[in-house]
XYZ file of C-alpha atoms in Angstrom:
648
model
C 190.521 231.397 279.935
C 190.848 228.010 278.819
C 193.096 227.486 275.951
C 190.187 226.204 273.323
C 188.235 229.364 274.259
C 191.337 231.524 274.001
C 192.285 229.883 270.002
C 188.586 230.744 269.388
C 188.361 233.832 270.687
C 191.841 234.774 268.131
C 189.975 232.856 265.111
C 186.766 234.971 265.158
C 186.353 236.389 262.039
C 185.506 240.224 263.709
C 189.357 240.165 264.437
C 191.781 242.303 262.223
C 194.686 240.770 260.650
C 198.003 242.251 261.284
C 199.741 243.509 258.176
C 202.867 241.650 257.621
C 205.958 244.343 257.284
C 207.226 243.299 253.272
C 211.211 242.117 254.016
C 213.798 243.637 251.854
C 214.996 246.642 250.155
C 212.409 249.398 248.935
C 212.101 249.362 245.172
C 214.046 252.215 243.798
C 212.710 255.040 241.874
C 212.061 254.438 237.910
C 214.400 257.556 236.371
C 213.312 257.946 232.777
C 216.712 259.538 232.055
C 219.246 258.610 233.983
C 222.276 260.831 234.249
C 225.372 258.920 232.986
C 228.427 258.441 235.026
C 231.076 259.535 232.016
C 230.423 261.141 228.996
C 233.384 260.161 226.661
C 233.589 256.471 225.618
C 235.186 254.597 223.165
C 232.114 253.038 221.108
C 231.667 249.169 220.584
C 231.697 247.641 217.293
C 228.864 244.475 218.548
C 225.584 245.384 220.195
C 226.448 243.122 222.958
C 229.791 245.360 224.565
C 227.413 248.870 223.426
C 224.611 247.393 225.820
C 226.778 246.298 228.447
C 228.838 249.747 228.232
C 225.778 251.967 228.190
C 224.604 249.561 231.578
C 227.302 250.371 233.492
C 227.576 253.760 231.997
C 224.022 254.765 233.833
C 224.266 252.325 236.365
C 221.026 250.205 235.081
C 220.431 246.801 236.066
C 218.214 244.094 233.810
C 215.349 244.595 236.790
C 215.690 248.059 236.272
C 215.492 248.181 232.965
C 212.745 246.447 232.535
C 210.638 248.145 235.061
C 211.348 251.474 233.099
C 211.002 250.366 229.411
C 209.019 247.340 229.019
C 205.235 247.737 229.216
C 202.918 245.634 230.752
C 202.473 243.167 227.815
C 205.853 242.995 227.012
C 206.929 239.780 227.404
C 210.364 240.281 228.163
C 211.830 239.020 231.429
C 214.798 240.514 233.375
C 216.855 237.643 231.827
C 216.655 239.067 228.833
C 218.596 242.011 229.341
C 221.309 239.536 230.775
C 221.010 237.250 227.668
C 221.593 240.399 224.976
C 224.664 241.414 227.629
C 226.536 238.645 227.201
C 225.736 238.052 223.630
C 223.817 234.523 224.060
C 220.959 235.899 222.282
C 220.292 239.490 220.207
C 216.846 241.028 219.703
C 214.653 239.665 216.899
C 210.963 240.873 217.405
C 209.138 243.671 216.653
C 208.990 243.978 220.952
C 212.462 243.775 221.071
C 213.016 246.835 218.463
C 210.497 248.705 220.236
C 212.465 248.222 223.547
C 216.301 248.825 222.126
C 214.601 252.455 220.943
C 213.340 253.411 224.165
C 216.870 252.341 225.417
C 218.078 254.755 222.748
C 215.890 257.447 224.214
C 216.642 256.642 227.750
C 220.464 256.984 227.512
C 219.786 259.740 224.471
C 221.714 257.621 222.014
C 221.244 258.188 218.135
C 218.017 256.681 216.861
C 218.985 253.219 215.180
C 222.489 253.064 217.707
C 221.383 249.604 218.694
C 220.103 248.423 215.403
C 222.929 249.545 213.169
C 225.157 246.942 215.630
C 223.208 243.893 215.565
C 224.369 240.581 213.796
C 222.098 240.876 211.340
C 220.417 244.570 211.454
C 218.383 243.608 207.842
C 216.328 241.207 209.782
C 212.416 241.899 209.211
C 209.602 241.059 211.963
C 206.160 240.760 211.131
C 202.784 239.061 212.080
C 199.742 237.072 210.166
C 197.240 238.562 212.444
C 198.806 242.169 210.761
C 199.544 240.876 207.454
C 196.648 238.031 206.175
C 199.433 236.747 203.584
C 200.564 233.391 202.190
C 203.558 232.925 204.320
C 206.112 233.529 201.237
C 204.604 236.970 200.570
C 204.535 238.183 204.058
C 208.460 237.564 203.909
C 208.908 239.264 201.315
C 206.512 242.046 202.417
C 207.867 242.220 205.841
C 211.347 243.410 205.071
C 210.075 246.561 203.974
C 208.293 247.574 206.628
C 209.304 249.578 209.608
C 210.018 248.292 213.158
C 206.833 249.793 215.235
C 204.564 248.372 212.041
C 202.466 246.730 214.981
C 201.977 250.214 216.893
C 200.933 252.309 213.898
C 197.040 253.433 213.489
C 195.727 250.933 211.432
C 194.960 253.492 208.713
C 198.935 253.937 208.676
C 199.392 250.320 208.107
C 197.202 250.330 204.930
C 198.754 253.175 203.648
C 202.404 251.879 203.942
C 201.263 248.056 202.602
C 199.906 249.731 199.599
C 203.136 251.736 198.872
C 205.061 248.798 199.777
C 203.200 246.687 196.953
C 202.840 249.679 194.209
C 205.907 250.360 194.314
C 208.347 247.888 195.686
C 206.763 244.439 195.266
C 205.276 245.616 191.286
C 207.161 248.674 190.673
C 204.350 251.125 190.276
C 204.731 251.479 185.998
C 201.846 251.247 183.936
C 203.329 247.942 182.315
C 204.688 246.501 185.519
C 201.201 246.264 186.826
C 200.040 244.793 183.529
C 202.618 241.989 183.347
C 201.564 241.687 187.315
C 198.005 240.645 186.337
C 199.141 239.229 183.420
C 201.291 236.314 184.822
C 198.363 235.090 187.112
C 197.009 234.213 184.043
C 199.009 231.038 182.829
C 197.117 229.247 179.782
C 199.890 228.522 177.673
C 200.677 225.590 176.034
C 203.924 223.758 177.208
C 206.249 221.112 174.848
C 209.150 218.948 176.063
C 211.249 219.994 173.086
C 212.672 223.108 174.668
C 211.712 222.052 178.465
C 208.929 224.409 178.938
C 206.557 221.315 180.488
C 206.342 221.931 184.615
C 205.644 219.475 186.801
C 202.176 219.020 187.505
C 201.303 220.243 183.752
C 198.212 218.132 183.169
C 197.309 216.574 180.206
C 193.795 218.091 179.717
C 192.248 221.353 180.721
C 189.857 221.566 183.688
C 186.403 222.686 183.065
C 186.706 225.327 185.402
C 187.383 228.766 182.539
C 190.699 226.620 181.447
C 193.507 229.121 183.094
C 196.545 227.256 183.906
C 198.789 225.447 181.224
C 198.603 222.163 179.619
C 200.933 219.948 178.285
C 200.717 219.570 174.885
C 199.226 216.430 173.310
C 201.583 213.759 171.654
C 201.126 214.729 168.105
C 201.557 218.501 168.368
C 204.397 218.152 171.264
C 205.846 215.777 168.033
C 205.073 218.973 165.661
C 207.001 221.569 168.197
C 210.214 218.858 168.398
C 210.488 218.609 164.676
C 210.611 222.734 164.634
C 213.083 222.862 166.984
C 215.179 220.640 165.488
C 214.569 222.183 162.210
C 216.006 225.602 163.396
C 218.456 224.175 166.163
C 220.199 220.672 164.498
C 223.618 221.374 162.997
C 222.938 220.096 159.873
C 219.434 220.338 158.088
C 217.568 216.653 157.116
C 218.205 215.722 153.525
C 215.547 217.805 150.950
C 215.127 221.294 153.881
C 216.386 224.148 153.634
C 216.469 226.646 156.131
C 217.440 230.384 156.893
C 219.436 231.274 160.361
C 219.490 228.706 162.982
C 217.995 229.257 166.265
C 220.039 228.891 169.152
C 219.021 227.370 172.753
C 217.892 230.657 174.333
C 215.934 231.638 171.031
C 214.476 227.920 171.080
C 213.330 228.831 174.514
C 211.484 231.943 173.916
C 210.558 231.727 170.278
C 208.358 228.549 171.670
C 206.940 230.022 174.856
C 205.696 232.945 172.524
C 204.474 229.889 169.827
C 202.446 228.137 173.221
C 201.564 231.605 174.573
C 199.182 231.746 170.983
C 198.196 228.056 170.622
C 196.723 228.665 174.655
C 194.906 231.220 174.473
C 193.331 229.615 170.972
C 192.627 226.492 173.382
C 191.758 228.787 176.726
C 187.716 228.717 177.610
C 185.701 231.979 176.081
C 183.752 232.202 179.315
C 187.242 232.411 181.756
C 189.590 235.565 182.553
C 191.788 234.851 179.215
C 188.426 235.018 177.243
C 190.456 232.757 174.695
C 188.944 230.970 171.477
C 188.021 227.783 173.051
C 189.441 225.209 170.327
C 189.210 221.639 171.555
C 192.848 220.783 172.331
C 193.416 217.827 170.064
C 192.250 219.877 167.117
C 195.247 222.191 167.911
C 198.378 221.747 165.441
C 200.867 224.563 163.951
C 198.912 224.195 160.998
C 196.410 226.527 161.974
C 199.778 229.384 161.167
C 199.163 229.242 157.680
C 195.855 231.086 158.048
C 195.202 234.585 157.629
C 191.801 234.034 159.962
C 194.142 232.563 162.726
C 196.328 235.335 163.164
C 193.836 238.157 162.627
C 192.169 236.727 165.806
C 194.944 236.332 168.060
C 195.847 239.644 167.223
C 193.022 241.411 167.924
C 192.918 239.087 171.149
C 195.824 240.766 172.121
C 195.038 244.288 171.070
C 192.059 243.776 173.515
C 193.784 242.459 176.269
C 196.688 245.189 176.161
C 194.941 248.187 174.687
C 197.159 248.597 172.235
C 199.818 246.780 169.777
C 203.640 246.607 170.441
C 206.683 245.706 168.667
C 206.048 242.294 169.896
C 202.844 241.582 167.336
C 205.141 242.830 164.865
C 207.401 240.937 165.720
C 205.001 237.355 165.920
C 204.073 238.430 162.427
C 207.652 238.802 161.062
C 207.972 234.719 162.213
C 204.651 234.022 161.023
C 205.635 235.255 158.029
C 209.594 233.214 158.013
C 207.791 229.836 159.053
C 205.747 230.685 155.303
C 208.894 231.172 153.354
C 209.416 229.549 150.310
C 212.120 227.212 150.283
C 213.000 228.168 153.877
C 210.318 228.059 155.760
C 209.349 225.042 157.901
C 205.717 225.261 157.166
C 206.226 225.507 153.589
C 208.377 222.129 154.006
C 205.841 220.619 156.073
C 202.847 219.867 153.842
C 201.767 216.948 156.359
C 200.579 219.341 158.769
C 197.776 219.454 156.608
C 196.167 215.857 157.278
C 195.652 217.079 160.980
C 193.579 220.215 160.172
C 190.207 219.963 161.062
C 187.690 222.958 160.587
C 186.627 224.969 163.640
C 183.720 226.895 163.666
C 184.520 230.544 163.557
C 188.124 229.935 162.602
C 188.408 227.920 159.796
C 185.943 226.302 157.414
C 185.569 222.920 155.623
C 187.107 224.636 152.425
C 189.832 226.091 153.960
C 190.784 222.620 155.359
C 190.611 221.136 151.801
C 192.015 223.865 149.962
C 195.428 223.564 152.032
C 195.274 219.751 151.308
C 195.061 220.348 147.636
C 198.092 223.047 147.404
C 199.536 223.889 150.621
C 201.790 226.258 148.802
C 199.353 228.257 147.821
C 197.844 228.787 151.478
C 201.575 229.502 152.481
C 201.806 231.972 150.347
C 198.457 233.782 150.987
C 199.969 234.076 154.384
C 203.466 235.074 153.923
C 201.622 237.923 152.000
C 199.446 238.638 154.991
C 201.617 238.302 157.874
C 204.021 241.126 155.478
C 201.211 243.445 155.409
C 200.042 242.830 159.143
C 203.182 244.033 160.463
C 203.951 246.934 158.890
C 200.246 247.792 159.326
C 200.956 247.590 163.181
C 204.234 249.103 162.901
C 203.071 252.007 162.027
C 200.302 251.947 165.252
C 202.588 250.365 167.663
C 203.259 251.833 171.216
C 205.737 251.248 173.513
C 204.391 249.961 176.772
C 207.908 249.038 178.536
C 209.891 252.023 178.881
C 213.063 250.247 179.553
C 214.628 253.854 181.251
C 211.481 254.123 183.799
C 212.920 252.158 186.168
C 216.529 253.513 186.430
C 215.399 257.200 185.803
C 216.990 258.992 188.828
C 219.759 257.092 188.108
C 220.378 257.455 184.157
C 219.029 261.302 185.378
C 222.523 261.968 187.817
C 225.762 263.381 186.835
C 227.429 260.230 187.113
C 225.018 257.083 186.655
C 227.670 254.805 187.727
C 228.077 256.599 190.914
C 224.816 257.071 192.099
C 224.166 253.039 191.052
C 227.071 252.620 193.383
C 225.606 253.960 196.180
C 223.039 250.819 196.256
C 226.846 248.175 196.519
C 227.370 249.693 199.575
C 223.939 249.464 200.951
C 224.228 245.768 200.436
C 227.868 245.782 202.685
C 226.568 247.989 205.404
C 223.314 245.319 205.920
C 225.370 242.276 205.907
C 224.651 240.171 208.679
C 227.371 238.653 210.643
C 229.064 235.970 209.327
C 229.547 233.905 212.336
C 225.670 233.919 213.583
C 224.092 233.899 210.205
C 226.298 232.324 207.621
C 223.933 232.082 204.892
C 222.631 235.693 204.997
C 225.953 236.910 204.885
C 227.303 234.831 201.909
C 223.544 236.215 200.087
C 224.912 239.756 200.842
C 228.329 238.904 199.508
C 226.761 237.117 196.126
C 224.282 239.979 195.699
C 227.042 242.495 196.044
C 229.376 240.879 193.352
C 226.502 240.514 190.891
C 226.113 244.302 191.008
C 229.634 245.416 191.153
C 230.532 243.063 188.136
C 227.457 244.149 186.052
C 228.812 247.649 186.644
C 232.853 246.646 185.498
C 231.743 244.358 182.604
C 228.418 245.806 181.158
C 227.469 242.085 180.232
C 224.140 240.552 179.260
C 222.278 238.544 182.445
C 223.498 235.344 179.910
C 227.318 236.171 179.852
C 227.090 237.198 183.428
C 225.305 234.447 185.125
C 226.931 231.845 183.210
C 230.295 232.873 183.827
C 233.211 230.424 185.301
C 235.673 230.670 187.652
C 239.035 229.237 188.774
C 240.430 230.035 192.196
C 243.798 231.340 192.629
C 246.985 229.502 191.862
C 244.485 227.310 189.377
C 245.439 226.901 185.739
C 242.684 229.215 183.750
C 240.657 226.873 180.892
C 241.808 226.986 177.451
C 240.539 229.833 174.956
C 239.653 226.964 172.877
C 237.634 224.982 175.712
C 235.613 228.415 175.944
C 234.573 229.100 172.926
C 233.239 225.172 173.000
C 231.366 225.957 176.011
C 230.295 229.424 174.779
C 231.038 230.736 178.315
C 233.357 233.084 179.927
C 236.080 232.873 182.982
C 236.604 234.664 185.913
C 240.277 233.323 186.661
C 243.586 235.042 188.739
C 246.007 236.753 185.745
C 249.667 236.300 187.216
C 251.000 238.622 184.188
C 248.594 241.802 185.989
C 248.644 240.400 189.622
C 244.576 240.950 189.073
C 241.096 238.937 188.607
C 240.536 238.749 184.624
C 237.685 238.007 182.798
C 237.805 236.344 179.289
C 234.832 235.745 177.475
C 235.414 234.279 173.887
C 233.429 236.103 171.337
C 231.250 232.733 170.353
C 229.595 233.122 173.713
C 228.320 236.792 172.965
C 224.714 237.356 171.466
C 226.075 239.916 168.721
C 228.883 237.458 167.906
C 229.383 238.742 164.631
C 229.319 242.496 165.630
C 232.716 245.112 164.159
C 233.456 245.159 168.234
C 234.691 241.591 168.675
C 236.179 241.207 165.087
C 235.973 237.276 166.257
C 238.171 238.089 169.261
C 237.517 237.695 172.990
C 236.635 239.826 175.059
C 239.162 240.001 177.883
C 239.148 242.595 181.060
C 240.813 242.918 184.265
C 238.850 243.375 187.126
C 239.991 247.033 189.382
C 240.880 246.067 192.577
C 238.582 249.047 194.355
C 236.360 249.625 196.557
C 237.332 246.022 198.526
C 236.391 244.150 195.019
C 239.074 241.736 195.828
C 238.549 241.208 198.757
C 234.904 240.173 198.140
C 235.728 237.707 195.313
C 238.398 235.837 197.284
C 236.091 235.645 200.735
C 233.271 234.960 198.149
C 235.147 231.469 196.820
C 236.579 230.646 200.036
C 234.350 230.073 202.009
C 230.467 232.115 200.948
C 230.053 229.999 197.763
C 230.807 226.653 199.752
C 228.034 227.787 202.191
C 225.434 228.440 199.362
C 225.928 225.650 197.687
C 225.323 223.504 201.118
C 226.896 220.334 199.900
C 225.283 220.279 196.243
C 226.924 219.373 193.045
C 228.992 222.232 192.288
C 227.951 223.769 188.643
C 230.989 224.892 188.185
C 229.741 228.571 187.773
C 230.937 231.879 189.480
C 227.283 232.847 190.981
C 225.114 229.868 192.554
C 221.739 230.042 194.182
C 221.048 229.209 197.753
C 220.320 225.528 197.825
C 218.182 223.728 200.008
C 215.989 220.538 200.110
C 213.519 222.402 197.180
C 216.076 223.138 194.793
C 216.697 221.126 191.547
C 220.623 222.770 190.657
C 222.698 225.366 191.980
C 223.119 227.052 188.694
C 220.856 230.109 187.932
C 218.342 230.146 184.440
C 217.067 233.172 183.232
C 214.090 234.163 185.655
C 215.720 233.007 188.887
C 218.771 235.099 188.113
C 216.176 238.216 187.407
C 214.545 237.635 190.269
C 217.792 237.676 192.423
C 218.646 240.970 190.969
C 215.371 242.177 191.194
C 215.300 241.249 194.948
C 218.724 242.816 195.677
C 216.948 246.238 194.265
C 214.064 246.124 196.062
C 215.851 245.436 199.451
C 218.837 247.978 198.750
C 218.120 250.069 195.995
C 214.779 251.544 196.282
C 214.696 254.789 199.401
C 211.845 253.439 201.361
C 210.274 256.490 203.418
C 208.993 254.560 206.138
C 212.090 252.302 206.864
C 215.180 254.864 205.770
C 216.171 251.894 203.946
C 217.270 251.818 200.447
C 220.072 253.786 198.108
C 218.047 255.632 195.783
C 215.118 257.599 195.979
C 212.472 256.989 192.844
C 214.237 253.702 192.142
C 212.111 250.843 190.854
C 212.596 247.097 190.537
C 214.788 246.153 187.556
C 216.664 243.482 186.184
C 220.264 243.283 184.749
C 219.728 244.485 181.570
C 219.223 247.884 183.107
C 222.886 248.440 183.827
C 224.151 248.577 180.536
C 221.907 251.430 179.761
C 223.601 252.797 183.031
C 227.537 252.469 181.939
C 226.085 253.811 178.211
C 224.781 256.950 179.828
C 227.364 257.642 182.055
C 229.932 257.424 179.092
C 227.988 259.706 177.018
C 227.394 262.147 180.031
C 231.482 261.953 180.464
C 232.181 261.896 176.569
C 229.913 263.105 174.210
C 231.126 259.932 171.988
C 228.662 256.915 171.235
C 231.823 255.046 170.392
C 233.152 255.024 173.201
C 230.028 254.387 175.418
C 229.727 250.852 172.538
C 233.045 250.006 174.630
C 230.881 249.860 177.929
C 228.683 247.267 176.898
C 230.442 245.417 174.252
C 228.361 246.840 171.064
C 227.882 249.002 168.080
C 227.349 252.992 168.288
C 224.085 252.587 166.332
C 223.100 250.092 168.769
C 223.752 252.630 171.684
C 221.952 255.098 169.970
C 218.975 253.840 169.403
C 218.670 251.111 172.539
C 220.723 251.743 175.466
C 222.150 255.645 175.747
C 219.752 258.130 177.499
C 221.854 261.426 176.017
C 219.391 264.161 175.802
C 219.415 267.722 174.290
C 220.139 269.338 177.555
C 222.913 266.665 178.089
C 224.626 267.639 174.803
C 223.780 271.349 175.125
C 225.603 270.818 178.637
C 228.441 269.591 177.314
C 229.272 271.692 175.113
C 228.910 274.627 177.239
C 231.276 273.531 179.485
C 233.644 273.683 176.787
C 232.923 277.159 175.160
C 232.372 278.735 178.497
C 235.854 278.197 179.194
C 236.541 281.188 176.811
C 234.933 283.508 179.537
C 236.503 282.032 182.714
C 240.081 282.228 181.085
């Protein structure tokens, strides 16, 4: 056969192809559990060796592995297996987590061996397609959720988000959720006398229901200066007089509760604050010397809350100072006058002119009224903020310090790494010293946050130099080989109270439980790193800086919110994680601790005195604001003592 005939006759399609014979070794069979080759070991501290050592342990190779735990959408490549080995890379994703559990179940580790040794084991994973969130929120939601989130029925997934928010994100009390819906409600009215203006304050309302603050105008930003510097100068100007003088902090809030009521008099009828609706430039703190005013801001805020507080009382009670005669700075400020105009509703035309003719006499009226008003509502009040809810199961143990302990070392036993994730770790270090010093010094967040510092082998500041400042010291005694803290008794809130007698308050620091240890790592090198090259504020506890931040040093709310973080990420049990110290726990600030040290000295003692110590205060004080020391406490107590008769 010709050869053109023959290479057509082997091309016609009728013709069979020969199967090829595959080259190479037969795929071995997948063995869900392998048998292991020894059964004693001596276990790794890093994930990396524990991988590598369970590997060789059951003979598994990265190709093997991933034939028998990876699915078919797992994106994980043999590579993978090799990269974790050697310790070039460490799982992050929820895939990953899924895969170091079957791992666990393959080799019938512990559940959580792998996690427990990663670099960072506190790391959260979680998706936008799962979680529709702003970015920010879905951080903070995703640390408490569990690693097979993405695997759960969605009906699961609802159920855990909502705990996760109730409970965690707005601590699930009737007044957390009100202050929740609350603060998306911003309408007040910001001056730069105390710094309350934020950037992007405009100067007018929108039309649209007039819900987010306004700067206020030139004239009444001039009124809110000249009251600040009527309660804050040193001296008084010539012809005032004045009773008490307001310091920064009480600036601060006294004016933030002052713009709170001149917004929602300005605030649209027809938006969520369903405010008054006053024309901004007819706003001035004149309108506080009528009756009419205040009846209809408090019943504004009877309708909004449900209820009156101590706080109305206590707006009335300053209502009722600013009136004073001879003290008051809207007695001594007849001027305010010339700026009223009437407002329908509000104020009349003859209520305008009689407080031109004799302004005393319309202070008066209302020092009268704002008297009555609040002992009217004291007598109604309710308290909305149970300031024990949150710390319950804590104040509620045998020892409150103890069990508030327990959330300290949760904080250690997350800490990431320090080589792989510097910042995380020096976090964990700063939010471990925050609680463990709350707990040894039973300060207010002011004293606390505001503290110094001077490393060891520095000189410590001058008492004197202190009590300027109005702040305290961390500093390295020689005399007691130990880290003291000196606080001058200037810098303290109750100042004047029978426990500082005008002198400092001075402690040194128990070296237990690694305290040290922490505070020395903590200025060597974990402070540097937060501070990331800003000006140093010279204070003991900075915030994490980066290209956003203004200073390093904390104010008021950002120091909340960094204890409040450190509780919802250590302190409160969740279920679905098997995170968390504490079961029942709920957000808190750091206020919440003294009530802690008071309790646990009265559980220990019996004696208020002694649990005044604590927190630097009065036995009164302790009795009526911070000591939880109920009936079956005391009845406790003493029956531990007589019950000794029948033992002996």
């Amino acid at each position: 056969m010709p050869a053109s005939d023959q290479q057509s006759s082997d091309s016609s399609p009728n013709r069979t192809p020969t199967p090829q014979k595959r080259r190479g070794y037969a795929p071995r069979p997948i063995i869900a559990y392998p048998k292991a080759l020894w059964d004693e070991w001596d276990d790794p501290e890093d994930f990396a060796s524990a991988l590598g050592l369970h590997m060789r342990r059951h003979k598994d190779t990265g190709y093997g592995l991933r034939r028998a735990v990876c699915g078919r959408d797992d994106k994980v490549e043999t590579t993978t297996f090799t990269a974790w080995r050697r310790g070039d890379k460490a799982p992050r994703s929820a895939t990953s987590f899924r895969i170091l559990a079957a791992l666990e179940r393959r080799w019938r580790l512990p559940p959580g061996y792998f996690r427990d040794k990663l670099h960072h084991p506190g790391r959260m994973i979680t998706s936008e397609a799962l979680i529709p969130l702003p970015e920010p929120e879905r951080r903070r939601m995703a640390w408490h959720l569990p690693d097979d989130f993405a695997l759960l029925p969605e009906a699961k997934r609802e159920e855990i988000l909502a705990w996760v928010k109730s409970v965690i994100i707005t601590g699930a009390t009737d007044y957390r959720r009100y202050q929740a819906a609350a603060m998306k409600q911003r309408f007040a009215v910001q001056f730069t006398a105390t710094g309350t203006v934020r950037p992007g304050s405009g100067k007018y309302w929108p039309d649209d229901g007039r819900t987010r603050p306004v700067a206020a105008p030139p004239a009444l930003d001039a009124e809110a200066a000249d009251l600040v510097e009527f309660k804050c100068a040193t001296l008084t100007s010539r012809g005032r007089q004045r009773a008490g003088v307001w310091g920064p902090d009480t600036a601060d809030q006294t004016m933030e509760h002052l713009g709170l009521m001149l917004g929602a008099l300005v605030a649209s009828p027809d938006g969520e604050v369903e405010g008054f609706g006053v024309d901004l430039a007819n706003i001035t703190f004149g309108l506080l010397a009528f009756p009419t005013v205040w009846d209809w801001y408090l019943g504004w805020r009877e309708k909004r809350r449900g209820f009156f507080t101590q706080w109305e009382s206590e707006m009335l009670t300053l209502g009722a100072a600013l009136c004073r005669r001879e003290t008051g700075w809207l007695r001594q400020t007849p001027s305010l006058a010339e700026r009223l105009t009437p407002i329908e509703g509000l104020i009349t035309a003859a209520d305008v002119a009689a407080a031109k003719a004799d302004w005393d006499a319309v202070c008066d009226e209302q020092h009268r009224h704002a008297l009555i008003r609040a002992k009217e509502i004291g007598r109604v009040s309710r308290v909305h903020r149970d300031p024990f809810e949150p710390v319950l199961p804590i104040l509620e143990a045998d020892s409150p310090v103890g069990e508030y302990r327990k959330i300290t070392e949760e904080v250690l036993r997350y800490r990431p790494d320090r080589r792989r994730h510097p910042i995380s770790a020096a976090e964990s270090t700063r939010a471990f010293l925050m609680l463990r010093l709350g707990l040894h010094l039973g300060l207010r967040q002011k004293n606390l946050r505001q503290l110094l510092f001077k490393p060891k082998g520095w000189p410590a500041t001058p008492e004197r130099q202190l009590e300027a400042l109005k702040r305290g010291e961390l500093r390295w005694s020689a005399r007691d080989s130990g880290w003291e803290v000196l606080i001058p008794a200037a810098a303290f809130k109750n100042a004047g109270s029978t426990y500082f007698r005008k002198n400092p308050f001075k402690l040194v620091l128990p070296d237990l439980g690694g305290l040290y240890a922490e505070i020395e790592q903590y200025i060597a090198t974990d402070r540097a790193v937060l501070l990331r090259g800003a000006p140093d504020p010279s204070v003991f506890f900075v915030k994490t800086m980066s290209s956003r931040s203004r200073e390093a040093a904390y104010d008021q709310n950002t120091f909340y919110e960094a204890w409040r973080v450190t509780i919802q990420r250590y302190g409160i049990y969740n279920p679905y994680t098997g995170r968390g110290a504490i079961e029942g726990l709920l957000p808190h600030g750091p206020h919440n601790v003294r009530d802690v040290l008071a309790t646990h000295v009265l559980k220990q003692t019996g004696s208020y005195e002694q649990a005044s110590y604590a927190i630097q205060d009065t036995p009164d004080t302790i009795a009526e604001h911070y000591g939880r020391f109920l009936p079956q406490d005391k009845a406790a107590m003493a029956a531990g003592v007589l019950n000794k008769v029948w033992a002996a």
